[in-house]
mmCIF file of C-alpha atoms and ligand atoms in Angstrom:
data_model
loop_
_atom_site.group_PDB
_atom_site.id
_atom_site.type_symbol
_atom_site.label_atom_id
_atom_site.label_comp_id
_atom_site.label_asym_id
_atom_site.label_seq_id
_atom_site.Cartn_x
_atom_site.Cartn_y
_atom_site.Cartn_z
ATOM 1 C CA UNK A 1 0.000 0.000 0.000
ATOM 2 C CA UNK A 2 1.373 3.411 -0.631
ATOM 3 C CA UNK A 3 1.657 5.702 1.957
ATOM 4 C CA UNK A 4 -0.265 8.159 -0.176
ATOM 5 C CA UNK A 5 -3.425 6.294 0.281
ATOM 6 C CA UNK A 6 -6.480 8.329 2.212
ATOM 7 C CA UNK A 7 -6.095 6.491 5.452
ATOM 8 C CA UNK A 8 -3.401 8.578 6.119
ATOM 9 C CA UNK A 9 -4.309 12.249 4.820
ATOM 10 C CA UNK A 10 -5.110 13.752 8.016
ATOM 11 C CA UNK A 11 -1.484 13.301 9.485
ATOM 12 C CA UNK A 12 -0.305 13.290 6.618
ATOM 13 C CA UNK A 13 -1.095 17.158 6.662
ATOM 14 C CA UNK A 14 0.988 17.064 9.814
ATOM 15 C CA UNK A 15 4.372 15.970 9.110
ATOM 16 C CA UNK A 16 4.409 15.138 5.342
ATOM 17 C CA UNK A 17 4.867 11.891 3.002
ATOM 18 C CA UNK A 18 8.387 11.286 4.198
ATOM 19 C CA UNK A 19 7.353 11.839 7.960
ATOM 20 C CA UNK A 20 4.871 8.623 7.156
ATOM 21 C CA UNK A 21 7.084 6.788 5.533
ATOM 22 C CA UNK A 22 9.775 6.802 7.874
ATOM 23 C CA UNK A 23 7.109 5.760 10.408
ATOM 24 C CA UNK A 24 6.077 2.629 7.805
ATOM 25 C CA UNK A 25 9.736 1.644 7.427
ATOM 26 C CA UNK A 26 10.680 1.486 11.203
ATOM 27 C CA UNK A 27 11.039 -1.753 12.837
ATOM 28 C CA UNK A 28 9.772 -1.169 16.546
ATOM 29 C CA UNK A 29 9.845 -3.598 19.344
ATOM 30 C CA UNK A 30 7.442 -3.151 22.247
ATOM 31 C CA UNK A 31 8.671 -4.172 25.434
ATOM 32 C CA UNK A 32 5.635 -5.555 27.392
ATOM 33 C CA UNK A 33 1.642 -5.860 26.645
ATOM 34 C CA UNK A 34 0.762 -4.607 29.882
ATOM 35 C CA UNK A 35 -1.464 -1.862 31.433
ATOM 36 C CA UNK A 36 0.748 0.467 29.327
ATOM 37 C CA UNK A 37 1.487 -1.927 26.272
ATOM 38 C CA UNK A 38 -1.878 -2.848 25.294
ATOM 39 C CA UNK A 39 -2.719 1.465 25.191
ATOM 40 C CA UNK A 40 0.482 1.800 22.963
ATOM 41 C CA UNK A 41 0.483 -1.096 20.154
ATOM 42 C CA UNK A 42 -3.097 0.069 18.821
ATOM 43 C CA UNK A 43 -1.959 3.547 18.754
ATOM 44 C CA UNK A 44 1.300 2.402 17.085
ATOM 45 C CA UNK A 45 -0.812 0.732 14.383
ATOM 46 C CA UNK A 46 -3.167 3.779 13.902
ATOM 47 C CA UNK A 47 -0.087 5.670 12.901
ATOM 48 C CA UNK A 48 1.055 3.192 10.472
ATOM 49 C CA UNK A 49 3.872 1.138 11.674
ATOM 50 C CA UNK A 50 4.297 -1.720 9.651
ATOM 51 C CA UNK A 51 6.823 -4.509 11.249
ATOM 52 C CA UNK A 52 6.344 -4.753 15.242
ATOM 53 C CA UNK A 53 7.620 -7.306 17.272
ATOM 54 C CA UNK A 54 5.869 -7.760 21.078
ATOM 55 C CA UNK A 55 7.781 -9.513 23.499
ATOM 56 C CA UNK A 56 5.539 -10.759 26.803
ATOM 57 C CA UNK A 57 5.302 -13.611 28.699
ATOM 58 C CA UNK A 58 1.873 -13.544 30.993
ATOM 59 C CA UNK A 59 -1.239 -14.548 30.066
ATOM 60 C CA UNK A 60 -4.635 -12.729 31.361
ATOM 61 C CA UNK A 61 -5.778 -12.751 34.534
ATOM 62 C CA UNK A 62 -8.470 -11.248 36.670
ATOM 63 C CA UNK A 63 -6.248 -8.542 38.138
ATOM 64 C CA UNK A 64 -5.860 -7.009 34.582
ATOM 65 C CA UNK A 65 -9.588 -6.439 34.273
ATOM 66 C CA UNK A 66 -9.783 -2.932 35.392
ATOM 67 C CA UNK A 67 -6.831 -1.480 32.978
ATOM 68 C CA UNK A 68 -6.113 -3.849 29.669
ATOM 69 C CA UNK A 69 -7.683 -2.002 27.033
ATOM 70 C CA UNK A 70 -8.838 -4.529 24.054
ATOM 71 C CA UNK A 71 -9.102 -7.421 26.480
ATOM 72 C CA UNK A 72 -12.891 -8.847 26.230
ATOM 73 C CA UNK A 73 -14.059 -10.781 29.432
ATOM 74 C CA UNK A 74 -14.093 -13.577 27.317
ATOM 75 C CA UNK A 75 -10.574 -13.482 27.865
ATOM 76 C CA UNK A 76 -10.308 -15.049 31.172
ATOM 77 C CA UNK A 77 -12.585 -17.582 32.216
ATOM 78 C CA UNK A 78 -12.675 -17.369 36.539
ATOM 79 C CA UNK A 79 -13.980 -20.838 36.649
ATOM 80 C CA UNK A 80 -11.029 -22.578 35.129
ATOM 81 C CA UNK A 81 -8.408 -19.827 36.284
ATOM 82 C CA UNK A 82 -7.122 -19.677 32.722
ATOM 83 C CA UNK A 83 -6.465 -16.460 30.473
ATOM 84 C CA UNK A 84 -5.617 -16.311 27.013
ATOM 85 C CA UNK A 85 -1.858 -15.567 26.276
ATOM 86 C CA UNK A 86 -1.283 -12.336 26.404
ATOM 87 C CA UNK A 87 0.535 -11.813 23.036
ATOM 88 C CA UNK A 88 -2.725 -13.406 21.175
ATOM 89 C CA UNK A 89 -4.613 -10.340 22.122
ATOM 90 C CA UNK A 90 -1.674 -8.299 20.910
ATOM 91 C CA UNK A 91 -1.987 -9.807 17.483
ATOM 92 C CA UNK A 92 -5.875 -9.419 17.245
ATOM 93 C CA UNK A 93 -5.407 -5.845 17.905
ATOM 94 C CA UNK A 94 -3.329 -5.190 15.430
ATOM 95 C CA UNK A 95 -4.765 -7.536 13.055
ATOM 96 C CA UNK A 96 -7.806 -5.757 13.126
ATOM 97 C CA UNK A 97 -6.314 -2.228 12.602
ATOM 98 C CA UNK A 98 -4.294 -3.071 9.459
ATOM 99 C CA UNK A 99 -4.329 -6.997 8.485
ATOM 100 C CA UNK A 100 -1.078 -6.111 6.576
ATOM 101 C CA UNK A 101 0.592 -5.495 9.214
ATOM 102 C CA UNK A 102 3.556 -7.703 9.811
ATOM 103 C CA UNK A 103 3.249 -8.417 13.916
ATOM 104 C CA UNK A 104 5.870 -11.299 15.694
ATOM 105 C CA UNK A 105 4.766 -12.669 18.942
ATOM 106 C CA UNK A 106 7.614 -13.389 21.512
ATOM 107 C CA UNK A 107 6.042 -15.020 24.339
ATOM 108 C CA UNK A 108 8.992 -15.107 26.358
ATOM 109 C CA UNK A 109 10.978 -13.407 29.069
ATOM 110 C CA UNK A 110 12.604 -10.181 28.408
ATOM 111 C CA UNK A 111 15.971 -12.233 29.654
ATOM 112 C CA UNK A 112 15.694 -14.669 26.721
ATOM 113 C CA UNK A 113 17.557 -14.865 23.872
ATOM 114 C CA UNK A 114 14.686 -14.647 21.257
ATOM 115 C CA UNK A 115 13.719 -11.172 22.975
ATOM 116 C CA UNK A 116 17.583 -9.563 23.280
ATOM 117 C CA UNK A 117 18.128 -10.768 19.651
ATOM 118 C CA UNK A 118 14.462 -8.990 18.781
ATOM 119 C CA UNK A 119 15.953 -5.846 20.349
ATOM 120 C CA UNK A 120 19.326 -5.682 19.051
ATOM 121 C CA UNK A 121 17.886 -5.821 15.465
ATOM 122 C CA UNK A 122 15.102 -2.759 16.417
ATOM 123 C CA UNK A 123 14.893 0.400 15.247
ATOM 124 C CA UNK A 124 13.510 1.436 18.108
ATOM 125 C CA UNK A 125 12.782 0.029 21.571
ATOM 126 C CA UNK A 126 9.350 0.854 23.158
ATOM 127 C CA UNK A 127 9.519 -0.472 27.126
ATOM 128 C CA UNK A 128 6.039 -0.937 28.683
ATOM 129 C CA UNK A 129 7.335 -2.398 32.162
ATOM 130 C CA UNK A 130 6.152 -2.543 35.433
ATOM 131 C CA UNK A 131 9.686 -3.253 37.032
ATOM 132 C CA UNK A 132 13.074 -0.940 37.444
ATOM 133 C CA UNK A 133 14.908 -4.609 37.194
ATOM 134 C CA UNK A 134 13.421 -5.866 33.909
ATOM 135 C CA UNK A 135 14.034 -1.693 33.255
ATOM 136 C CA UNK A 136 17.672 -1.828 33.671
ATOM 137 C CA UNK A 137 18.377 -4.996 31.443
ATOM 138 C CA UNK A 138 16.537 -3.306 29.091
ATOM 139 C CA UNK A 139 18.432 -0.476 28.995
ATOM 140 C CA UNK A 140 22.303 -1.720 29.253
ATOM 141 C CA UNK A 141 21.132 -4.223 26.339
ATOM 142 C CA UNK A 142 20.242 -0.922 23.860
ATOM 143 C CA UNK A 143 22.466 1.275 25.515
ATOM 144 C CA UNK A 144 25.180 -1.576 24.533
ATOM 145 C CA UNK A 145 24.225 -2.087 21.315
ATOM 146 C CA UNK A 146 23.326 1.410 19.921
ATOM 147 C CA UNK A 147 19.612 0.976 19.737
ATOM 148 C CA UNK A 148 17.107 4.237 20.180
ATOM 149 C CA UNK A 149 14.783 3.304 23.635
ATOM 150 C CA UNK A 150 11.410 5.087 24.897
ATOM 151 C CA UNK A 151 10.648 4.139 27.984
ATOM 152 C CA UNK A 152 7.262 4.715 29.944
ATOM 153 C CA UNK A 153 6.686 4.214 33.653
ATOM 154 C CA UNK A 154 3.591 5.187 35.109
ATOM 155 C CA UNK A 155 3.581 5.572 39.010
ATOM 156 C CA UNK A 156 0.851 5.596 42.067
ATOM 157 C CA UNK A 157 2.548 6.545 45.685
ATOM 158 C CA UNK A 158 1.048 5.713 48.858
ATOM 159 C CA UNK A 159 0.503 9.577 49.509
ATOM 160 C CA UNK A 160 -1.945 9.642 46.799
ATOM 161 C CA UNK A 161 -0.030 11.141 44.338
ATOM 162 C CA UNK A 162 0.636 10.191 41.075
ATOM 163 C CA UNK A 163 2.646 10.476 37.648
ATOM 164 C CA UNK A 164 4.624 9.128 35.387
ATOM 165 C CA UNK A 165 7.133 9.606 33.220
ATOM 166 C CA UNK A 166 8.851 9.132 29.118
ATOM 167 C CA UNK A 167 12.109 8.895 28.982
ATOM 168 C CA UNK A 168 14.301 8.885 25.371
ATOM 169 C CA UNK A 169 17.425 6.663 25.916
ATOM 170 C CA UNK A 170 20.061 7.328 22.480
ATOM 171 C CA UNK A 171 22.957 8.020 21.182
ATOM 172 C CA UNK A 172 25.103 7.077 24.671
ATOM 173 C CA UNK A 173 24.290 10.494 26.252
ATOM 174 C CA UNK A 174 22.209 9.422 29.135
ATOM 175 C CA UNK A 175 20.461 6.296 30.132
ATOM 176 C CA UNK A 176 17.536 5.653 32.489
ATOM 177 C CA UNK A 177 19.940 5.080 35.066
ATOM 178 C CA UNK A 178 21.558 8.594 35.004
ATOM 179 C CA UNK A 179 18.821 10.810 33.322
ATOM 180 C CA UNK A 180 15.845 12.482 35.524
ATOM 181 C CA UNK A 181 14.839 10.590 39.013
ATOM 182 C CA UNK A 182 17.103 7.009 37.987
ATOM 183 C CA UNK A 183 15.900 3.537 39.020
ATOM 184 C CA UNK A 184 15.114 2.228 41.972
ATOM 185 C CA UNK A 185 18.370 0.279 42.146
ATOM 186 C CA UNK A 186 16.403 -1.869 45.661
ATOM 187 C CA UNK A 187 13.399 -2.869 42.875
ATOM 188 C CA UNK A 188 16.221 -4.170 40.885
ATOM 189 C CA UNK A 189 18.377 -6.631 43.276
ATOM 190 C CA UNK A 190 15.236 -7.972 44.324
ATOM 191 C CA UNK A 191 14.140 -8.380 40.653
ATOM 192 C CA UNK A 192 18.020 -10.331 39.887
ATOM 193 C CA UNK A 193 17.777 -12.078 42.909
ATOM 194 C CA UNK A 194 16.952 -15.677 43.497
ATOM 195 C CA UNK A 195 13.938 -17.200 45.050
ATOM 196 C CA UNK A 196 16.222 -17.924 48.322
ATOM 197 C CA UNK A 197 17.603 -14.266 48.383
ATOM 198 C CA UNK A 198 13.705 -12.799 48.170
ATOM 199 C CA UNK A 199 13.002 -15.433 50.955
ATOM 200 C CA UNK A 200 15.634 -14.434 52.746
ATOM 201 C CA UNK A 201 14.534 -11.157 52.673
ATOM 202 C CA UNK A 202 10.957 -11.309 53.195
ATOM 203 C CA UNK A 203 11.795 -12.770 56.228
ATOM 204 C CA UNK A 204 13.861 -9.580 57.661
ATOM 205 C CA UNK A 205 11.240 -7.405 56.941
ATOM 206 C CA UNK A 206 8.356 -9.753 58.014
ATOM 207 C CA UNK A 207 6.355 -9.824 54.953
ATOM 208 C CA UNK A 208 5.240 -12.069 52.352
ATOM 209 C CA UNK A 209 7.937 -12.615 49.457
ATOM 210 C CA UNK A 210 5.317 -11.648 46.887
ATOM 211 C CA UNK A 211 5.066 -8.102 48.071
ATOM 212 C CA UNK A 212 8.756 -7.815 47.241
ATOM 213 C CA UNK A 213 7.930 -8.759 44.045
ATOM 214 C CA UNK A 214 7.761 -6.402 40.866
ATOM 215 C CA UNK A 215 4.698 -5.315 39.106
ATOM 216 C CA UNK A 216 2.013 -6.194 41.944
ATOM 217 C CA UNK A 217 1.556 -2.638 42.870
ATOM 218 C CA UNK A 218 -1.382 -0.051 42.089
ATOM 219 C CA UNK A 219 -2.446 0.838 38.187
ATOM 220 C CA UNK A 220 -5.255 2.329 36.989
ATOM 221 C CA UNK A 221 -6.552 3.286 33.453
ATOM 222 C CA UNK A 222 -6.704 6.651 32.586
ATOM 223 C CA UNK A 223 -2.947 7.558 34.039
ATOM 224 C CA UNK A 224 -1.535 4.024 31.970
ATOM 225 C CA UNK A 225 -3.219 5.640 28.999
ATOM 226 C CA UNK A 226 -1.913 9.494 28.952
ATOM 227 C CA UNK A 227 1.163 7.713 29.937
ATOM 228 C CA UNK A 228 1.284 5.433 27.042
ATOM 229 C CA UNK A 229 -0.183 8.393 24.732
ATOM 230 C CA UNK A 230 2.960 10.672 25.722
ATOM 231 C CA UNK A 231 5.221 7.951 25.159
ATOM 232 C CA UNK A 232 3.616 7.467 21.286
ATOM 233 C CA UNK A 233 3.899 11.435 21.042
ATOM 234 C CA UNK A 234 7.749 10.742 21.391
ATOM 235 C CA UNK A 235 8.041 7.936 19.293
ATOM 236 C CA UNK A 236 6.064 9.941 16.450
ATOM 237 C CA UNK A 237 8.403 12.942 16.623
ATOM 238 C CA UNK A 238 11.190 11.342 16.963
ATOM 239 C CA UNK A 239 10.507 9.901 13.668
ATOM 240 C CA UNK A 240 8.827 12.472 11.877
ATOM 241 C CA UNK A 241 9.949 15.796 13.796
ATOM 242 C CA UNK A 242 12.958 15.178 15.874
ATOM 243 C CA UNK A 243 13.758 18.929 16.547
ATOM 244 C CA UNK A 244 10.409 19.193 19.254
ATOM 245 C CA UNK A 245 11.086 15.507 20.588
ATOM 246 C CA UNK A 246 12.058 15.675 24.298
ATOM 247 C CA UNK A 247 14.562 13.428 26.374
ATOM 248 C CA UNK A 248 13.128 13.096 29.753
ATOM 249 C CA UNK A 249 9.113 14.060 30.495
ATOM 250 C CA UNK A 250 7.734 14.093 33.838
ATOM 251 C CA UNK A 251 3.904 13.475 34.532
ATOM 252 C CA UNK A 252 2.601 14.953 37.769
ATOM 253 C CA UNK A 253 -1.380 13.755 37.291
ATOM 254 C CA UNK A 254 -2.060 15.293 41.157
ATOM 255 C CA UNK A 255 -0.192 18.615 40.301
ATOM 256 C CA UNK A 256 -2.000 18.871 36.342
ATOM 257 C CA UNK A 257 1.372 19.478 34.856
ATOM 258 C CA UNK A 258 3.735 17.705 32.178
ATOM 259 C CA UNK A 259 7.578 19.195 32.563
ATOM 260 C CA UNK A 260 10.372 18.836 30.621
ATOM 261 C CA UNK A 261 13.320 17.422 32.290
ATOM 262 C CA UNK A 262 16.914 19.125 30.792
ATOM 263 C CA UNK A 263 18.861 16.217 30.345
ATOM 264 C CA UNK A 264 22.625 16.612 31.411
ATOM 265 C CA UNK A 265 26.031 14.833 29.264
ATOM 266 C CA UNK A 266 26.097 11.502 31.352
ATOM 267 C CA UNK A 267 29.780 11.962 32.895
ATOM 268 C CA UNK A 268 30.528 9.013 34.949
ATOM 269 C CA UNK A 269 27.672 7.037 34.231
ATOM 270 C CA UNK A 270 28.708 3.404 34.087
ATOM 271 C CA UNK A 271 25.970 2.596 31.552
ATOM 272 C CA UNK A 272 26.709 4.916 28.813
ATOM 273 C CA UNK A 273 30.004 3.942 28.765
ATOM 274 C CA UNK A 274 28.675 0.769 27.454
ATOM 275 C CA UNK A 275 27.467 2.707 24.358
ATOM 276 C CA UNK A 276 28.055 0.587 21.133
ATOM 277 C CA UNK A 277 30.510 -1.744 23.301
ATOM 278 C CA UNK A 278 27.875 -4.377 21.916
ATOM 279 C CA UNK A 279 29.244 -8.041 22.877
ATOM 280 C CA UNK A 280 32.058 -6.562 24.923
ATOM 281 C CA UNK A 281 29.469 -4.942 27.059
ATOM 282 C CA UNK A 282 28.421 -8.804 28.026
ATOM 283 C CA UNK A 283 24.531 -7.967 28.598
ATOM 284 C CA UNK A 284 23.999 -11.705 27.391
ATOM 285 C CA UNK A 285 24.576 -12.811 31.092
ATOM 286 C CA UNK A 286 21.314 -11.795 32.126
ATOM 287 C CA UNK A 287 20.107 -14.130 29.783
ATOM 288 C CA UNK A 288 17.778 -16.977 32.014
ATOM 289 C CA UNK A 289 15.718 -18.593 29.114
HETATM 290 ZN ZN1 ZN B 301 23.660 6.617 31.783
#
């Protein structure tokens, strides 16, 4: 199909032929199909990218109900405990936006080597995670081998207040771990650690290992979707208008406001200065499956 068909006209009017077609030819890799994946890939689709790979593991359970957006009920049946694969749903979604579109399904770990092969080969990286751990592999494994990465994180703190954030890891000049707020570098030992270690620790603080756990804390909705929408905004200038495409963007959904975080050279940071180190970097040893 060209790009000069109708579908297209209206953004077309936007950022021109060549802004489309650079979207078209981009081979993107979504990290996740989660309460902020499944807002992005139909959005990604909309806009007209053509190859997309989805890496995710789960399947669909009942604690996804109140933020999955395309999921039907039908989708998990309570009695049996079983939910459909969560990687099937990504397909039908963008299936039904634009049957041409050429989608792969990784149902796997991030820390496989189907997935780190799947993002070494990317254009661009979008990560739709719920964990600084899975975060951090993430980003030494693009960081290492050159690739462009947009990450989203959407956030709810016990106070009540709540955010997010996009962040645009490139060219080796800052990396999630030394751009705006960092990770949580406790959320990621517990996320490398093994099942004794998390034991271990659940004990010390009396609690049940689970709640040490990533990705079991609060999400809702509307703040995965603006979230996942400014994350999309990025990825479509970056492509099609890179001189207003931001680094670092902080969401402050209590406050009303969106800022733009100035993004510093990365100095010391031992991340970056795995930019384009590739194999020599050794990210492969987080491989697990
Ligand atoms: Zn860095």
């Amino acid at each position: 199909m060209s790009v000069r068909s109708e579908r297209f006209d209206r953004q077309i009017a936007i950022f021109g032929t060549e802004g489309q077609e650079r979207i078209r030819a981009a081979k993107v890799v979504q990290v996740g199909y989660g309460g902020l994946g499944t807002f992005v890939l139909p959005q990604l689709c909309l806009l007209g990218v053509k190859t997309v790979s989805v890496i995710e593991h789960e399947t669909f359970s009942e604690t996804n109900r109140n933020r999955y957006f395309g999921f039907l009920h039908s989708d998990y049946e309570a009695e049996k405990g079983i939910g459909i694969d969560k990687v099937l749903v990504a397909e039908r979604i963008a299936k039904g936006i634009d049957p041409e579109i050429s989608i792969r399904l990784i149902r796997n770990r991030l820390e496989s080597r189907e997935a780190f092969e799947a993002v070494i080969r990317a254009d661009i990286v979008i990560g739709c995670l719920d964990s600084d751990g899975a975060r951090a592999i993430l980003n030494e494994l693009c960081v290492a081998y050159g690739i462009t990465y947009i990450d989203l994180a959407s956030e709810v703190f016990d106070d009540g207040t709540f955010g997010g954030r996009v962040a645009v890891v490139k060219n080796g000049d800052g990396c999630l771990q030394c751009m705006g707020d960092g990770l949580d570098q406790t959320e990621i030992r517990r996320y490398l650690a093994d099942e004794q270690q998390l034991e271990n620790e659940a004990k010390v603080y009396g609690v049940d290992k689970r709640i040490l756990a990533a990705g079991s804390g609060p999400s809702v909705v509307d703040l995965n979707g603006i979230i996942a929408s400014l994350g999309v905004q990025e990825f479509k200038l970056l492509l099609t208008s890179p001189r207003l495409q931001s680094r670092y963007l902080n969401y402050r959904g209590h406050l009303k406001t969106i800022s733009k975080v100035e993004v510093r050279p990365a100095g010391d940071c031992y991340c970056c200065g795995l930019f384009q180190k590739e194999d020599e970097a050794d990210v492969w040893r987080y491989l697990t499956a």
